Amino acid sequence: MEDDLRKLIDDRLFRNYHREFLRPREFNTFDVLRYADYEIRHSNVVAWLLRPADTHGLGRRFLEWFVDHVKERLSAAGGGPLPATELTAANVVVRRELHYVDVTIFFKKEKYVIAIENKPGPALPAHFDQIRRYVKELRDEYEDHTVGGVLLTTSPDGSAESPGIAHVSWMSVHEAIGSFHENGDFHAGGVEAFVSQYLNLVDRWFGPAGSEGFKTLLGAHRSILTKLRETLGKEGDDGVRDVVPQDLADYREALLQLVKESRQNPKRLRRAVADYLKGQGCTTSFSHNPKLTHYWLTWTDQNLADTSQSLVGNEDSLHWGMTFTYHGVRVSFYLYEGQEGREEHSPLDRLKKFMHATPINRLDPGKYPMKGDAFGWYRIYRQELLSNAELVDMAASESQDEVLRRLKDFMGSDESEYRRIDDYLKCLAFRPHDSASKG
């Protein structure tokens, strides 16, 4: 057992896990505001850094790094060269959410545009399709401009390429920001502390111990983790700590947390939730990414299907969804675009534009990313249902009971976002003359 234990602890992925997930947590404004995982926040920071005259105090340096890096990635993807651009504040305009694009950079003199799609997850073929679609829409809108596309994901540089699209890794962005930070370049009042907290956040969310590495780690050491879970069940936390030799004592707490997280079964939890939803009259469907530890569940009921039919002429356009991982559970609300929803002036396109202009909850916009996801799903809302900090101290049966309890509260409470979204859509779909005729 000791040999297998040493192999686990010596594994590069375990060392990454130990460094990124178990180092002492410091105060972080993003955590307090619960904005840590909202991609809209990360896009805001990128846009802020790209503006030469903004409050970060870097001037054009981050923009210069980004443009040079995009040139390298375009070359690797077989794309055409980026034109020489003037990087002064007077020549650069950075926009957010222009035609649903996360970040758009305009170089006015050169009439050149860079469209950036931010995905705080691994690169998928559908993400490249999405950024290509945005590039085409911008070319149609700005006929006298040249438009280039950038996909920003957590996958390493070079691990995902598509002709004509520059794929940039979040870790490259993290390293660039970290370099400026180490050099003391963020010297404006309060900026250094903000950037320090942001780098810590990016480390935790986008670092090398992410979902893909976690799944590989569990698979490579399944046997020893099974034995350690048995020890945990019989002897508790100290039983696992005592198994670790003294010369590896620094890794005891990391190992203990890994053992606890490995107890979870997100696939089985998804099935239990689906069974509950079916019992409530909902229709469910499953999907998952075989490379990751993400398991997805979408559901709808007859009321939502009727609302969808009334709003866009299709019962299948509105869905609730949940994401299950070893690190937590999230609930989301989606529009399913397919191809029809991508057409300008289609009913679904008009609904999206209305929801952008008339927010569901103006007081908490961070929960409403209003962003396209992969495979035609457009995410309206996202909220953590069970956090990693809560999940790690629960056995699989306990986490199942707790998720079901919270889901019942979420769906049944008049104060929940579930009810808010449902009422919002019903109001949009309400037709007084239909109601009167039925009455």
Short mmCIF file of C-alpha atoms in Angstrom, two decimals:
data_model
loop_
_atom_site.label_atom_id
_atom_site.label_comp_id
_atom_site.label_asym_id
_atom_site.label_seq_id
_atom_site.Cartn_x
_atom_site.Cartn_y
_atom_site.Cartn_z
CA MET A 1 0.00 0.00 0.00
CA GLU A 2 2.84 2.40 0.80
CA ASP A 3 4.34 2.05 -2.69
CA ASP A 4 0.99 2.89 -4.30
CA LEU A 5 0.56 5.79 -1.89
CA ARG A 6 3.97 7.21 -2.80
CA LYS A 7 3.16 6.90 -6.51
CA LEU A 8 -0.02 8.89 -5.93
CA ILE A 9 1.71 11.62 -3.94
CA ASP A 10 4.61 11.79 -6.44
CA ASP A 11 2.19 12.19 -9.35
CA ARG A 12 2.55 15.62 -11.00
CA LEU A 13 -1.23 16.00 -11.06
CA PHE A 14 -1.46 15.39 -7.33
CA ARG A 15 1.27 17.96 -6.70
CA ASN A 16 -0.72 20.44 -8.81
CA TYR A 17 -3.83 19.55 -6.85
CA HIS A 18 -1.99 20.12 -3.59
CA ARG A 19 -0.61 23.48 -4.70
CA GLU A 20 -3.71 24.94 -6.32
CA PHE A 21 -6.57 23.67 -4.19
CA LEU A 22 -5.15 23.29 -0.69
CA ARG A 23 -2.89 26.23 -0.11
CA PRO A 24 -4.20 28.57 2.62
CA ARG A 25 -7.15 30.59 1.36
CA GLU A 26 -6.78 34.33 1.80
CA PHE A 27 -9.48 36.97 1.79
CA ASN A 28 -10.73 37.46 -1.74
CA THR A 29 -13.33 40.02 -2.77
CA PHE A 30 -14.52 37.79 -5.62
CA ASP A 31 -15.33 34.98 -3.17
CA VAL A 32 -17.22 37.29 -0.83
CA LEU A 33 -19.34 38.62 -3.70
CA ARG A 34 -19.71 35.09 -5.14
CA TYR A 35 -18.48 36.34 -8.49
CA ALA A 36 -15.55 33.92 -8.73
CA ASP A 37 -16.92 31.67 -11.47
CA TYR A 38 -18.97 34.12 -13.52
CA GLU A 39 -17.39 34.37 -16.94
CA ILE A 40 -18.80 37.88 -17.36
CA ARG A 41 -16.43 39.03 -14.57
CA HIS A 42 -13.40 37.52 -16.28
CA SER A 43 -14.36 39.17 -19.57
CA ASN A 44 -14.70 42.49 -17.76
CA VAL A 45 -11.16 42.17 -16.37
CA VAL A 46 -9.72 41.27 -19.78
CA ALA A 47 -11.47 44.26 -21.40
CA TRP A 48 -10.21 46.53 -18.61
CA LEU A 49 -6.60 45.41 -19.11
CA LEU A 50 -6.83 45.81 -22.89
CA ARG A 51 -7.78 49.51 -22.68
CA PRO A 52 -4.51 51.47 -22.70
CA ALA A 53 -5.95 54.47 -20.82
CA ASP A 54 -7.88 52.58 -18.14
CA THR A 55 -7.21 52.66 -14.40
CA HIS A 56 -4.82 49.67 -14.24
CA GLY A 57 -1.82 51.92 -14.94
CA LEU A 58 -0.20 49.54 -17.44
CA GLY A 59 -0.80 51.76 -20.42
CA ARG A 60 -0.52 49.73 -23.63
CA ARG A 61 1.62 46.90 -22.21
CA PHE A 62 -1.06 44.24 -21.72
CA LEU A 63 -2.63 45.10 -25.09
CA GLU A 64 0.80 44.81 -26.71
CA TRP A 65 1.37 41.40 -25.10
CA PHE A 66 -2.08 40.21 -26.14
CA VAL A 67 -1.72 41.30 -29.78
CA ASP A 68 1.72 39.65 -30.04
CA HIS A 69 0.37 36.44 -28.50
CA VAL A 70 -2.60 36.42 -30.88
CA LYS A 71 -0.17 36.79 -33.79
CA GLU A 72 1.71 33.69 -32.59
CA ARG A 73 -1.47 31.68 -32.18
CA LEU A 74 -2.83 32.74 -35.57
CA SER A 75 0.44 31.68 -37.18
CA ALA A 76 0.19 28.29 -35.41
CA ALA A 77 -3.38 27.90 -36.67
CA GLY A 78 -2.41 28.68 -40.26
CA GLY A 79 -4.16 32.06 -40.27
CA GLY A 80 -3.15 35.20 -42.10
CA PRO A 81 -0.82 37.70 -40.44
CA LEU A 82 -2.22 40.38 -38.16
CA PRO A 83 -1.76 43.84 -39.65
CA ALA A 84 0.58 46.26 -37.90
CA THR A 85 -1.57 48.26 -35.52
CA GLU A 86 -1.10 51.46 -33.56
CA LEU A 87 -1.66 50.63 -29.89
CA THR A 88 -2.35 54.11 -28.58
CA ALA A 89 -5.43 54.89 -26.52
CA ALA A 90 -6.70 57.19 -29.26
CA ASN A 91 -6.65 54.36 -31.80
CA VAL A 92 -8.08 51.55 -29.66
CA VAL A 93 -11.70 51.00 -28.66
CA VAL A 94 -12.60 47.97 -26.52
CA ARG A 95 -16.27 46.97 -26.33
CA ARG A 96 -18.13 44.43 -24.22
CA GLU A 97 -21.05 42.32 -25.48
CA LEU A 98 -21.15 43.86 -28.95
CA HIS A 99 -23.44 41.54 -30.93
CA TYR A 100 -23.04 39.03 -28.05
CA VAL A 101 -19.23 38.92 -28.48
CA ASP A 102 -17.51 38.87 -25.07
CA VAL A 103 -14.79 41.41 -25.93
CA THR A 104 -14.23 43.29 -29.20
CA ILE A 105 -11.12 45.37 -29.96
CA PHE A 106 -11.34 48.03 -32.70
CA PHE A 107 -8.20 49.54 -34.23
CA LYS A 108 -9.67 52.63 -35.84
CA LYS A 109 -6.94 53.71 -38.28
CA GLU A 110 -6.30 50.21 -39.57
CA LYS A 111 -10.03 49.31 -39.61
CA TYR A 112 -9.15 46.03 -37.94
CA VAL A 113 -11.32 44.19 -35.39
CA ILE A 114 -10.44 41.36 -32.99
CA ALA A 115 -13.42 39.41 -31.61
CA ILE A 116 -12.70 37.49 -28.38
CA GLU A 117 -14.95 34.69 -27.13
CA ASN A 118 -14.22 33.77 -23.49
CA LYS A 119 -14.95 30.22 -22.33
CA PRO A 120 -13.82 29.48 -18.74
CA GLY A 121 -13.56 25.78 -19.59
CA PRO A 122 -11.79 23.47 -22.07
CA ALA A 123 -11.92 24.24 -25.80
CA LEU A 124 -14.63 22.37 -27.71
CA PRO A 125 -15.36 22.24 -31.46
CA ALA A 126 -18.64 24.07 -30.84
CA HIS A 127 -16.71 26.98 -29.30
CA PHE A 128 -14.74 27.42 -32.53
CA ASP A 129 -18.01 27.29 -34.47
CA GLN A 130 -19.37 30.02 -32.22
CA ILE A 131 -16.45 32.41 -32.65
CA ARG A 132 -16.45 31.81 -36.42
CA ARG A 133 -20.14 32.76 -36.46
CA TYR A 134 -19.41 35.95 -34.51
CA VAL A 135 -16.57 36.85 -36.89
CA LYS A 136 -18.91 36.46 -39.85
CA GLU A 137 -21.57 38.64 -38.20
CA LEU A 138 -19.02 41.37 -37.48
CA ARG A 139 -17.73 41.23 -41.05
CA ASP A 140 -21.27 41.67 -42.31
CA GLU A 141 -21.82 44.59 -39.93
CA TYR A 142 -18.46 46.32 -40.59
CA GLU A 143 -17.96 45.64 -44.29
CA ASP A 144 -14.93 47.91 -44.63
CA HIS A 145 -13.12 46.25 -41.67
CA THR A 146 -10.95 43.15 -41.40
CA VAL A 147 -12.08 40.88 -38.56
CA GLY A 148 -10.04 38.27 -36.68
CA GLY A 149 -11.28 35.77 -34.11
CA VAL A 150 -9.80 34.69 -30.75
CA LEU A 151 -11.04 31.81 -28.57
CA LEU A 152 -9.95 32.11 -24.93
CA THR A 153 -10.27 28.84 -22.94
CA THR A 154 -8.61 26.89 -20.12
CA SER A 155 -7.05 24.40 -22.55
CA PRO A 156 -3.28 24.86 -22.99
CA ASP A 157 -1.95 26.81 -25.97
CA GLY A 158 -1.54 24.46 -28.89
CA SER A 159 -3.90 21.78 -27.54
CA ALA A 160 -6.80 23.04 -29.68
CA GLU A 161 -6.51 24.74 -33.04
CA SER A 162 -8.87 25.72 -35.85
CA PRO A 163 -7.92 27.37 -39.15
CA GLY A 164 -8.04 31.14 -38.94
CA ILE A 165 -8.92 31.28 -35.22
CA ALA A 166 -6.32 32.15 -32.57
CA HIS A 167 -6.71 29.86 -29.55
CA VAL A 168 -5.34 31.51 -26.39
CA SER A 169 -5.06 29.77 -23.02
CA TRP A 170 -6.24 31.39 -19.80
CA MET A 171 -2.99 30.26 -18.22
CA SER A 172 -1.04 32.34 -20.76
CA VAL A 173 -3.15 35.34 -19.77
CA HIS A 174 -2.54 34.49 -16.12
CA GLU A 175 1.22 34.32 -16.67
CA ALA A 176 1.23 37.67 -18.46
CA ILE A 177 -0.76 39.40 -15.72
CA GLY A 178 1.45 37.71 -13.10
CA SER A 179 4.60 38.99 -14.81
CA PHE A 180 3.32 42.57 -14.72
CA HIS A 181 2.32 42.05 -11.10
CA GLU A 182 5.74 40.70 -10.06
CA ASN A 183 7.43 43.66 -11.74
CA GLY A 184 5.37 46.09 -9.66
CA ASP A 185 3.68 47.57 -12.72
CA PHE A 186 0.26 47.77 -11.04
CA HIS A 187 1.12 50.74 -8.85
CA ALA A 188 -2.11 52.74 -9.09
CA GLY A 189 -4.06 53.03 -5.81
CA GLY A 190 -5.80 49.77 -4.87
CA VAL A 191 -5.00 48.09 -8.20
CA GLU A 192 -2.14 45.92 -6.92
CA ALA A 193 -4.37 44.33 -4.25
CA PHE A 194 -7.16 43.76 -6.78
CA VAL A 195 -4.80 42.10 -9.28
CA SER A 196 -3.26 39.93 -6.54
CA GLN A 197 -6.71 38.60 -5.60
CA TYR A 198 -7.61 38.11 -9.25
CA LEU A 199 -4.47 36.08 -9.93
CA ASN A 200 -5.30 33.87 -6.96
CA LEU A 201 -8.77 33.37 -8.39
CA VAL A 202 -7.52 32.45 -11.86
CA ASP A 203 -5.06 30.00 -10.27
CA ARG A 204 -7.90 28.19 -8.54
CA TRP A 205 -10.40 28.16 -11.38
CA PHE A 206 -8.25 27.80 -14.48
CA GLY A 207 -5.07 26.18 -13.16
CA PRO A 208 -3.53 22.85 -14.15
CA ALA A 209 -5.43 20.90 -11.47
CA GLY A 210 -8.73 21.46 -13.23
CA SER A 211 -11.38 18.94 -14.17
CA GLU A 212 -9.46 17.08 -16.86
CA GLY A 213 -6.42 16.60 -14.61
CA PHE A 214 -8.62 15.63 -11.69
CA LYS A 215 -10.31 12.86 -13.66
CA THR A 216 -6.95 11.56 -14.87
CA LEU A 217 -5.65 11.57 -11.29
CA LEU A 218 -8.63 9.57 -10.01
CA GLY A 219 -8.37 7.05 -12.83
CA ALA A 220 -4.63 6.50 -12.48
CA HIS A 221 -4.84 5.78 -8.73
CA ARG A 222 -8.25 4.15 -8.40
CA SER A 223 -7.01 1.19 -6.36
CA ILE A 224 -5.23 3.12 -3.60
CA LEU A 225 -8.05 5.68 -3.40
CA THR A 226 -10.55 2.86 -2.90
CA LYS A 227 -8.50 1.53 0.03
CA LEU A 228 -8.17 5.02 1.52
CA ARG A 229 -11.92 5.58 1.30
CA GLU A 230 -12.41 2.36 3.24
CA THR A 231 -9.95 3.65 5.84
CA LEU A 232 -11.84 6.95 6.01
CA GLY A 233 -15.12 5.13 6.60
CA LYS A 234 -13.72 2.96 9.39
CA GLU A 235 -11.23 5.25 11.13
CA GLY A 236 -12.20 8.78 10.08
CA ASP A 237 -9.90 11.62 9.02
CA ASP A 238 -7.05 10.63 11.34
CA GLY A 239 -7.02 7.14 9.89
CA VAL A 240 -6.13 8.55 6.46
CA ARG A 241 -3.58 10.96 7.91
CA ASP A 242 -1.85 8.14 9.82
CA VAL A 243 -1.36 6.14 6.60
CA VAL A 244 0.91 8.82 5.15
CA PRO A 245 4.63 8.32 6.02
CA GLN A 246 6.31 11.03 8.07
CA ASP A 247 8.53 12.16 5.19
CA LEU A 248 5.36 12.96 3.20
CA ALA A 249 3.51 14.59 6.08
CA ASP A 250 3.20 17.88 4.20
CA TYR A 251 0.74 16.17 1.84
CA ARG A 252 -1.56 14.65 4.45
CA GLU A 253 -4.29 17.27 4.26
CA ALA A 254 -4.19 17.34 0.47
CA LEU A 255 -4.53 13.57 0.36
CA LEU A 256 -7.38 13.64 2.87
CA GLN A 257 -9.33 16.12 0.77
CA LEU A 258 -8.70 14.14 -2.41
CA VAL A 259 -10.02 11.00 -0.73
CA LYS A 260 -13.11 12.89 0.44
CA GLU A 261 -13.78 14.36 -3.00
CA SER A 262 -13.29 11.00 -4.66
CA ARG A 263 -16.18 9.63 -2.57
CA GLN A 264 -18.61 11.62 -4.67
CA ASN A 265 -20.36 10.08 -7.66
CA PRO A 266 -21.63 12.93 -9.84
CA LYS A 267 -23.11 10.54 -12.40
CA ARG A 268 -25.15 8.70 -9.76
CA LEU A 269 -26.19 12.01 -8.18
CA ARG A 270 -27.44 13.19 -11.56
CA ARG A 271 -29.57 10.04 -11.85
CA ALA A 272 -31.11 10.60 -8.40
CA VAL A 273 -31.99 14.19 -9.32
CA ALA A 274 -33.45 13.06 -12.65
CA ASP A 275 -35.62 10.48 -10.89
CA TYR A 276 -36.93 13.18 -8.55
CA LEU A 277 -37.68 15.54 -11.45
CA LYS A 278 -39.49 12.81 -13.38
CA GLY A 279 -41.61 12.24 -10.29
CA GLN A 280 -42.56 15.94 -10.54
CA GLY A 281 -43.74 15.48 -14.12
CA CYS A 282 -40.58 16.84 -15.77
CA THR A 283 -38.95 15.58 -18.96
CA THR A 284 -35.17 15.09 -18.58
CA SER A 285 -32.15 14.45 -20.80
CA PHE A 286 -28.47 13.68 -20.12
CA SER A 287 -25.10 14.63 -21.61
CA HIS A 288 -21.47 14.67 -20.47
CA ASN A 289 -17.93 15.42 -21.59
CA PRO A 290 -15.95 12.13 -21.57
CA LYS A 291 -12.67 14.00 -20.98
CA LEU A 292 -13.94 15.81 -17.90
CA THR A 293 -15.79 15.16 -14.67
CA HIS A 294 -18.80 17.17 -15.82
CA TYR A 295 -22.23 15.53 -16.03
CA TRP A 296 -25.14 17.59 -17.35
CA LEU A 297 -28.87 17.24 -16.88
CA THR A 298 -31.52 19.35 -18.60
CA TRP A 299 -35.20 19.35 -17.82
CA THR A 300 -38.49 21.00 -18.69
CA ASP A 301 -42.13 20.57 -17.68
CA GLN A 302 -45.42 21.12 -19.47
CA ASN A 303 -45.85 24.69 -18.18
CA LEU A 304 -42.41 25.66 -19.44
CA ALA A 305 -43.04 23.89 -22.74
CA ASP A 306 -46.31 25.84 -23.16
CA THR A 307 -44.52 29.10 -22.37
CA SER A 308 -41.79 28.23 -24.89
CA GLN A 309 -44.41 27.44 -27.54
CA SER A 310 -46.17 30.75 -26.92
CA LEU A 311 -42.97 32.83 -26.99
CA VAL A 312 -40.99 31.31 -29.86
CA GLY A 313 -43.27 28.75 -31.48
CA ASN A 314 -41.28 25.76 -30.23
CA GLU A 315 -41.78 23.71 -27.05
CA ASP A 316 -38.10 22.73 -26.86
CA SER A 317 -36.45 26.16 -26.64
CA LEU A 318 -36.58 26.75 -22.85
CA HIS A 319 -34.80 24.43 -20.40
CA TRP A 320 -33.49 24.23 -16.86
CA GLY A 321 -30.17 22.47 -16.40
CA MET A 322 -27.75 21.22 -13.75
CA THR A 323 -24.02 20.50 -13.81
CA PHE A 324 -22.64 17.79 -11.49
CA THR A 325 -18.91 17.46 -10.73
CA TYR A 326 -16.73 16.16 -7.89
CA HIS A 327 -16.34 19.78 -6.79
CA GLY A 328 -19.93 21.02 -6.66
CA VAL A 329 -23.38 21.27 -8.22
CA ARG A 330 -24.77 24.19 -10.23
CA VAL A 331 -28.19 24.99 -11.61
CA SER A 332 -28.73 27.00 -14.81
CA PHE A 333 -31.46 28.17 -17.17
CA TYR A 334 -31.01 27.97 -20.94
CA LEU A 335 -32.47 28.90 -24.27
CA TYR A 336 -31.78 26.21 -26.83
CA GLU A 337 -30.89 28.07 -30.02
CA GLY A 338 -30.18 25.32 -32.50
CA GLN A 339 -29.85 26.88 -35.95
CA GLU A 340 -33.13 28.79 -35.96
CA GLY A 341 -32.25 30.82 -32.88
CA ARG A 342 -29.06 32.05 -34.52
CA GLU A 343 -30.98 33.72 -37.34
CA GLU A 344 -31.39 37.45 -36.95
CA HIS A 345 -34.98 38.54 -36.25
CA SER A 346 -36.13 34.99 -35.49
CA PRO A 347 -38.54 34.77 -32.50
CA LEU A 348 -35.74 33.36 -30.32
CA ASP A 349 -33.32 36.08 -31.43
CA ARG A 350 -35.92 38.74 -30.57
CA LEU A 351 -36.49 37.11 -27.17
CA LYS A 352 -32.74 37.17 -26.42
CA LYS A 353 -32.50 40.85 -27.34
CA PHE A 354 -35.52 41.69 -25.20
CA MET A 355 -34.02 39.85 -22.21
CA HIS A 356 -30.74 41.72 -22.67
CA ALA A 357 -32.57 45.04 -22.68
CA THR A 358 -34.99 44.08 -19.86
CA PRO A 359 -33.06 42.05 -17.24
CA ILE A 360 -34.84 39.45 -15.14
CA ASN A 361 -33.12 40.71 -11.99
CA ARG A 362 -31.41 44.09 -12.23
CA LEU A 363 -30.18 43.80 -8.62
CA ASP A 364 -28.05 40.67 -9.24
CA PRO A 365 -26.89 40.73 -12.86
CA GLY A 366 -23.88 38.48 -12.16
CA LYS A 367 -26.17 35.45 -11.95
CA TYR A 368 -27.37 36.15 -15.48
CA PRO A 369 -24.43 35.74 -17.89
CA MET A 370 -26.68 35.84 -21.01
CA LYS A 371 -24.05 33.95 -22.97
CA GLY A 372 -23.85 31.32 -25.67
CA ASP A 373 -22.55 27.96 -24.48
CA ALA A 374 -21.58 24.95 -26.58
CA PHE A 375 -23.84 23.03 -28.97
CA GLY A 376 -26.48 25.73 -29.39
CA TRP A 377 -27.24 26.34 -25.69
CA TYR A 378 -27.59 29.97 -24.61
CA ARG A 379 -27.23 30.31 -20.84
CA ILE A 380 -29.51 32.87 -19.17
CA TYR A 381 -28.85 32.10 -15.49
CA ARG A 382 -26.37 30.22 -13.31
CA GLN A 383 -26.16 29.64 -9.56
CA GLU A 384 -24.15 27.35 -7.29
CA LEU A 385 -26.43 24.88 -5.53
CA LEU A 386 -23.78 23.04 -3.49
CA SER A 387 -20.22 24.35 -3.17
CA ASN A 388 -16.98 22.40 -3.02
CA ALA A 389 -16.42 23.50 0.59
CA GLU A 390 -19.78 21.97 1.53
CA LEU A 391 -19.44 18.89 -0.66
CA VAL A 392 -16.03 17.79 0.61
CA ASP A 393 -17.31 17.01 4.11
CA MET A 394 -20.24 14.92 2.89
CA ALA A 395 -20.44 11.28 1.99
CA ALA A 396 -22.12 10.56 -1.35
CA SER A 397 -25.44 9.70 0.33
CA GLU A 398 -25.35 12.92 2.36
CA SER A 399 -24.63 15.07 -0.67
CA GLN A 400 -27.51 13.42 -2.55
CA ASP A 401 -29.94 14.18 0.27
CA GLU A 402 -28.70 17.76 0.52
CA VAL A 403 -28.86 18.45 -3.23
CA LEU A 404 -32.40 17.09 -3.40
CA ARG A 405 -33.43 19.17 -0.39
CA ARG A 406 -31.98 22.36 -1.87
CA LEU A 407 -33.48 21.64 -5.27
CA LYS A 408 -36.93 21.21 -3.70
CA ASP A 409 -36.48 24.52 -1.84
CA PHE A 410 -35.25 26.22 -5.01
CA MET A 411 -38.21 25.03 -7.07
CA GLY A 412 -40.78 25.60 -4.34
CA SER A 413 -39.86 28.94 -2.80
CA ASP A 414 -41.64 32.13 -3.85
CA GLU A 415 -38.37 34.00 -3.18
CA SER A 416 -36.16 31.88 -5.45
CA GLU A 417 -34.73 32.76 -8.86
CA TYR A 418 -36.61 29.72 -10.16
CA ARG A 419 -39.90 31.42 -9.41
CA ARG A 420 -38.62 34.80 -10.64
CA ILE A 421 -37.61 33.37 -14.01
CA ASP A 422 -40.81 31.37 -14.37
CA ASP A 423 -42.99 34.42 -13.61
CA TYR A 424 -40.93 36.63 -15.94
CA LEU A 425 -41.43 34.26 -18.86
CA LYS A 426 -45.12 33.72 -18.11
CA CYS A 427 -45.65 37.49 -18.17
CA LEU A 428 -43.92 37.67 -21.56
CA ALA A 429 -46.10 34.87 -22.88
CA PHE A 430 -49.39 36.18 -21.44
CA ARG A 431 -52.05 37.11 -24.03
CA PRO A 432 -55.14 38.77 -22.49
CA HIS A 433 -57.43 37.86 -25.37
CA ASP A 434 -56.42 34.17 -25.14
CA SER A 435 -57.08 34.20 -21.41
CA ALA A 436 -60.48 35.83 -21.89
CA SER A 437 -61.54 33.37 -24.59
CA LYS A 438 -60.54 30.38 -22.47
CA GLY A 439 -62.39 31.86 -19.50
#
